Short mmCIF file of C-alpha atoms in Angstrom, two decimals:
data_model
loop_
_atom_site.label_atom_id
_atom_site.label_comp_id
_atom_site.label_asym_id
_atom_site.label_seq_id
_atom_site.Cartn_x
_atom_site.Cartn_y
_atom_site.Cartn_z
CA MET A 1 70.11 44.16 52.26
CA PRO A 2 72.87 41.92 53.73
CA ALA A 3 76.28 43.54 54.04
CA ALA A 4 77.85 41.08 51.58
CA LEU A 5 75.30 41.94 48.90
CA ARG A 6 75.65 45.65 49.58
CA ARG A 7 79.43 45.39 49.13
CA ALA A 8 78.97 43.36 45.96
CA ALA A 9 76.41 45.79 44.57
CA ALA A 10 78.69 48.72 45.34
CA ALA A 11 81.55 46.91 43.61
CA ALA A 12 79.32 46.28 40.62
CA VAL A 13 78.37 49.95 40.38
CA THR A 14 82.03 50.96 40.62
CA ALA A 15 82.97 48.52 37.87
CA VAL A 16 80.13 49.70 35.65
CA ALA A 17 80.93 53.37 36.21
CA ALA A 18 84.53 52.64 35.23
CA ALA A 19 83.24 51.05 31.99
CA GLY A 20 84.90 47.77 32.88
CA LEU A 21 81.72 45.83 32.08
CA LEU A 22 79.59 48.22 30.03
CA PRO A 23 80.26 49.54 26.54
CA VAL A 24 80.67 53.29 26.16
CA PRO A 25 77.55 54.58 24.38
CA ALA A 26 77.95 56.33 21.03
CA HIS A 27 76.24 59.37 22.52
CA ALA A 28 75.23 60.45 25.98
CA GLU A 29 71.63 59.78 26.89
CA GLY A 30 69.52 62.93 26.84
CA GLY A 31 67.73 64.36 29.84
CA SER A 32 68.57 64.35 33.51
CA PRO A 33 69.52 61.27 35.44
CA CYS A 34 66.64 59.40 37.07
CA ALA A 35 65.89 60.89 40.46
CA GLY A 36 62.98 60.19 42.75
CA SER A 37 61.17 62.67 44.94
CA ASP A 38 62.68 61.00 47.98
CA ALA A 39 66.45 61.40 48.02
CA ASP A 40 66.80 58.26 50.12
CA ALA A 41 64.77 56.07 47.76
CA PHE A 42 65.85 54.54 44.47
CA PRO A 43 63.97 55.90 41.44
CA LEU A 44 63.52 52.36 40.08
CA THR A 45 61.70 49.77 42.15
CA THR A 46 63.36 46.46 41.24
CA ARG A 47 62.05 42.94 41.83
CA LEU A 48 63.27 39.45 40.97
CA ARG A 49 60.50 36.84 40.72
CA GLY A 50 59.40 33.52 39.27
CA GLY A 51 62.64 31.54 39.48
CA PRO A 52 62.86 27.86 40.48
CA ASP A 53 63.94 26.89 43.99
CA SER A 54 66.76 24.69 42.72
CA TYR A 55 68.87 23.97 39.67
CA ARG A 56 70.55 20.69 38.73
CA ALA A 57 74.19 21.01 37.71
CA GLY A 58 74.41 20.29 34.00
CA GLY A 59 70.63 20.53 33.64
CA GLY A 60 68.48 22.86 31.59
CA TYR A 61 67.68 26.53 31.98
CA GLY A 62 65.44 27.93 34.70
CA THR A 63 63.45 31.05 33.79
CA TRP A 64 62.90 34.08 36.03
CA TYR A 65 61.99 37.74 35.63
CA LEU A 66 63.26 41.17 36.60
CA ASP A 67 60.64 43.91 37.03
CA LEU A 68 61.87 47.52 36.67
CA THR A 69 59.30 50.10 37.81
CA ASN A 70 60.01 53.77 37.22
CA THR A 71 58.58 55.76 40.12
CA THR A 72 59.56 59.16 38.67
CA ASP A 73 58.04 61.63 36.21
CA LEU A 74 61.07 61.26 33.93
CA THR A 75 62.02 58.66 31.34
CA CYS A 76 64.90 56.53 32.61
CA ALA A 77 67.19 55.49 29.73
CA GLY A 78 70.50 53.67 29.67
CA ILE A 79 69.40 51.24 32.40
CA HIS A 80 71.80 48.34 32.95
CA PRO A 81 70.96 45.79 35.65
CA VAL A 82 73.93 44.04 37.22
CA VAL A 83 73.28 40.60 38.72
CA VAL A 84 75.27 39.74 41.84
CA LEU A 85 75.70 36.06 42.84
CA VAL A 86 76.80 35.20 46.38
CA ASP A 87 77.29 31.49 47.09
CA ALA A 88 77.50 29.99 50.56
CA GLU A 89 80.60 27.89 49.83
CA ARG A 90 82.49 30.66 48.02
CA ALA A 91 83.24 28.05 45.37
CA LEU A 92 81.26 29.34 42.37
CA ARG A 93 83.47 30.21 39.40
CA PRO A 94 82.62 32.80 36.72
CA SER A 95 82.47 30.12 34.02
CA GLN A 96 79.83 28.01 35.81
CA PRO A 97 76.65 30.16 35.76
CA HIS A 98 75.23 30.73 32.27
CA LEU A 99 72.83 33.66 32.49
CA ASP A 100 71.01 35.29 29.55
CA PHE A 101 68.71 38.31 29.53
CA TYR A 102 66.21 39.00 26.76
CA ALA A 103 66.08 42.26 24.83
CA ASP A 104 64.90 42.97 21.28
CA GLY A 105 63.40 39.48 21.17
CA ARG A 106 66.66 37.59 21.60
CA PRO A 107 68.86 36.36 24.46
CA HIS A 108 72.03 38.23 25.40
CA PRO A 109 74.74 36.45 27.44
CA VAL A 110 75.92 37.89 30.74
CA ARG A 111 79.64 37.77 31.51
CA PHE A 112 80.45 37.28 35.20
CA GLU A 113 83.49 38.73 36.94
CA PRO A 114 84.75 37.96 40.47
CA THR A 115 85.06 40.61 43.17
CA ASP A 116 87.52 40.84 46.04
CA GLU A 117 84.81 39.42 48.32
CA GLU A 118 84.51 36.22 46.19
CA GLU A 119 81.15 37.22 44.75
CA LEU A 120 80.32 37.27 41.05
CA VAL A 121 78.92 40.31 39.22
CA GLY A 122 77.53 40.35 35.69
CA ALA A 123 76.31 43.44 33.85
CA PHE A 124 73.60 43.30 31.19
CA THR A 125 75.60 44.09 28.06
CA ASP A 126 75.93 42.28 24.75
CA GLY A 127 78.91 39.96 25.00
CA PRO A 128 82.38 40.13 26.49
CA GLU A 129 84.03 42.35 23.89
CA GLY A 130 81.70 45.36 23.90
CA GLU A 131 81.53 45.21 20.11
CA ALA A 132 79.79 47.79 17.94
CA GLY A 133 76.04 47.72 18.30
CA ALA A 134 76.26 46.39 21.85
CA PHE A 135 73.24 46.63 24.14
CA ALA A 136 72.69 50.29 25.06
CA GLY A 137 70.48 49.63 28.07
CA PHE A 138 66.77 49.51 28.82
CA THR A 139 64.43 52.49 28.71
CA VAL A 140 61.62 52.72 31.26
CA GLY A 141 58.94 55.37 30.83
CA PRO A 142 57.62 57.46 33.74
CA HIS A 143 55.50 55.41 36.11
CA LYS A 144 55.89 52.36 33.85
CA THR A 145 57.08 48.83 34.60
CA LEU A 146 59.42 46.96 32.28
CA THR A 147 59.71 43.19 32.75
CA VAL A 148 62.95 41.55 31.62
CA LYS A 149 63.05 37.80 31.05
CA LEU A 150 66.11 35.92 32.34
CA ARG A 151 67.27 32.33 32.09
CA LEU A 152 69.98 30.58 34.09
CA ALA A 153 71.77 27.24 33.81
CA LEU A 154 74.76 25.84 35.66
CA THR A 155 77.55 23.71 34.21
CA SER A 156 77.89 20.04 35.16
CA ASP A 157 81.00 20.70 37.28
CA THR A 158 79.12 23.05 39.64
CA ALA A 159 79.21 21.63 43.17
CA PRO A 160 76.10 21.50 45.39
CA ASN A 161 75.66 24.93 46.91
CA ASP A 162 73.23 27.62 48.05
CA ILE A 163 73.26 30.83 46.03
CA THR A 164 71.66 34.24 46.51
CA ALA A 165 71.05 36.40 43.45
CA ASN A 166 70.47 40.13 43.67
CA ALA A 167 70.21 42.81 40.99
CA ALA A 168 71.82 46.23 41.34
CA VAL A 169 70.54 48.67 38.69
CA VAL A 170 72.81 51.26 37.12
CA GLN A 171 71.85 54.16 34.86
CA ARG A 172 74.62 54.98 32.44
CA HIS A 173 74.88 58.60 31.30
CA GLY A 174 77.92 59.82 29.47
CA ASP A 175 81.07 58.47 31.06
CA ASP A 176 79.45 58.12 34.47
CA GLY A 177 76.82 55.98 36.12
CA ASP A 178 74.37 56.17 39.01
CA TRP A 179 73.04 53.43 41.22
CA VAL A 180 69.27 53.75 40.67
CA GLY A 181 67.78 50.47 41.89
CA GLN A 182 68.29 47.43 44.09
CA SER A 183 66.25 44.21 43.95
CA ASN A 184 65.12 41.71 46.52
CA ASP A 185 67.06 38.49 47.09
CA TYR A 186 66.42 35.38 45.01
CA ARG A 187 67.75 32.28 46.76
CA PHE A 188 68.14 28.89 45.14
CA ALA A 189 69.99 25.62 45.64
CA VAL A 190 72.34 23.83 43.28
CA GLU A 191 71.84 20.06 43.18
CA ARG A 192 74.35 17.50 42.04
CA GLY A 193 73.94 16.47 38.42
CA SER A 194 72.67 12.95 37.65
CA LEU A 195 75.26 10.37 36.53
CA PRO A 196 74.69 7.67 33.88
CA ASP A 197 73.46 4.35 35.25
CA SER A 198 76.27 1.82 35.73
CA ASP A 199 76.23 -1.96 36.24
CA PRO A 200 78.02 -2.71 39.53
CA ASP A 201 78.90 -6.19 38.22
CA PRO A 202 79.35 -6.07 34.42
CA ASP A 203 80.55 -9.69 34.27
CA ALA A 204 77.23 -10.89 35.68
CA GLY A 205 75.34 -9.03 32.97
CA ARG A 206 77.45 -10.56 30.21
CA ALA A 207 77.01 -14.08 31.63
CA THR A 208 73.25 -13.69 31.61
CA GLU A 209 73.22 -12.63 27.98
CA THR A 210 75.73 -15.13 26.53
CA ASP A 211 75.47 -18.26 28.69
CA PRO A 212 72.09 -18.95 30.34
CA ALA A 213 73.42 -22.23 31.79
CA ALA A 214 76.13 -20.36 33.64
CA THR A 215 73.52 -18.09 35.19
CA THR A 216 71.39 -21.05 36.29
CA THR A 217 74.37 -22.79 37.88
CA ALA A 218 75.45 -19.65 39.69
CA ALA A 219 71.94 -19.17 41.02
CA ALA A 220 71.65 -22.70 42.54
CA PRO A 221 72.17 -22.69 46.33
CA ALA A 222 75.00 -24.91 47.59
CA ALA A 223 74.74 -27.01 50.76
CA SER A 224 76.52 -25.14 53.50
CA GLY A 225 79.53 -26.96 54.94
CA ALA A 226 78.71 -30.30 53.26
CA ALA A 227 81.02 -32.20 50.90
CA THR A 228 79.70 -33.46 47.57
CA PRO A 229 78.49 -37.10 48.04
CA ALA A 230 80.41 -39.80 46.14
CA PRO A 231 78.60 -41.49 43.22
CA ASP A 232 76.63 -44.69 44.10
CA ALA A 233 78.20 -47.70 42.24
CA ALA A 234 74.95 -49.74 42.17
CA ALA A 235 73.05 -46.83 40.63
CA GLN A 236 75.72 -46.41 37.94
CA ALA A 237 75.52 -50.10 37.02
CA THR A 238 71.74 -50.08 36.57
CA GLY A 239 71.58 -46.66 34.91
CA ALA A 240 69.23 -45.30 37.65
CA PRO A 241 70.05 -41.95 39.26
CA SER A 242 72.34 -42.34 42.22
CA LEU A 243 71.42 -41.30 45.74
CA ALA A 244 73.98 -38.53 45.54
CA ASP A 245 72.35 -37.26 42.34
CA GLN A 246 68.94 -37.42 44.01
CA ALA A 247 70.22 -35.52 47.03
CA GLU A 248 71.85 -32.93 44.79
CA GLU A 249 68.62 -32.55 42.81
CA LEU A 250 66.70 -32.03 46.04
CA ALA A 251 69.25 -29.40 47.08
CA ARG A 252 68.76 -27.60 43.76
CA SER A 253 65.00 -27.65 44.26
CA GLY A 254 65.47 -25.26 47.17
CA LEU A 255 64.13 -27.58 49.92
CA PRO A 256 65.50 -26.92 53.40
CA ALA A 257 68.59 -28.88 54.42
CA THR A 258 66.86 -31.05 57.09
CA PRO A 259 64.16 -32.61 54.77
CA VAL A 260 66.87 -33.30 52.19
CA LEU A 261 68.93 -35.30 54.72
CA LEU A 262 65.84 -37.17 55.92
CA ALA A 263 64.92 -38.08 52.37
CA ALA A 264 68.43 -39.24 51.61
CA THR A 265 68.51 -41.35 54.80
CA ALA A 266 65.18 -42.99 53.92
CA CYS A 267 66.49 -43.83 50.45
CA LEU A 268 69.62 -45.44 51.94
CA LEU A 269 67.59 -47.55 54.36
CA ALA A 270 65.27 -48.69 51.57
CA ALA A 271 68.20 -49.62 49.35
CA GLY A 272 69.90 -51.58 52.14
CA ALA A 273 66.71 -53.52 52.89
CA ALA A 274 66.29 -54.41 49.20
CA LEU A 275 69.86 -55.73 48.94
CA LEU A 276 69.47 -57.83 52.12
CA LEU A 277 66.22 -59.37 50.85
CA ALA A 278 67.78 -60.20 47.49
CA ARG A 279 70.72 -61.99 49.14
CA ARG A 280 68.39 -64.09 51.32
CA ARG A 281 66.42 -65.23 48.27
CA ASN A 282 69.61 -66.31 46.59
#
């Protein structure tokens, strides 16, 4: 186990033994503390499994499981897992992870506390006040496995991060406690929460809805670097569209600039020839 997690787990056990996170039971659990045949091995084999690889800040819950396997010939009662969260940025606050464990068919919230090493530890109890009837711990029979369902969500203000979760397991007996299990690591990423869609140009949206003509005019390409042609007096007198109007209409049609100028030039030549012919006839 990494040194940081070992320190955090040890801090969790110390806090639990001091009853800082666990309620004092109404009576001491009967029997001897859990003890395996191997003094160097934990009596409870502990495994975290099934959790998602990432969580979105402000998103829904992700479900995972904690398996507690009793390797001894004794019944292990008063078992309180303690989840340790170590984040890479050391920015995770106790109010941001929302973790619940299930017991007696209902979810129980886990209250996280910071350690001196900027890790978070949360014991499986029944609320922050340790009220009467609080969770007394799990009981695991000899050579049996108990699976505990967990769910985790992160608040919307949680920054992107990488987090490692680990479970230290404490057996509470009387006013003392023993460290009886240690889980594998469960690593997951925190992704930035999605923001509501926004219109980068709200004025454009309103123009489209309230004034279609304004949208059409704004969408028409303008001739680059060219001044607007003056109205043709002869066209105004006869009521026919002027050459300037025709050129502008061609520009609006999206034709390239060169064909538009050629067409306008041809129209001017034709008009000049017609005027010259009319004067000769007179």
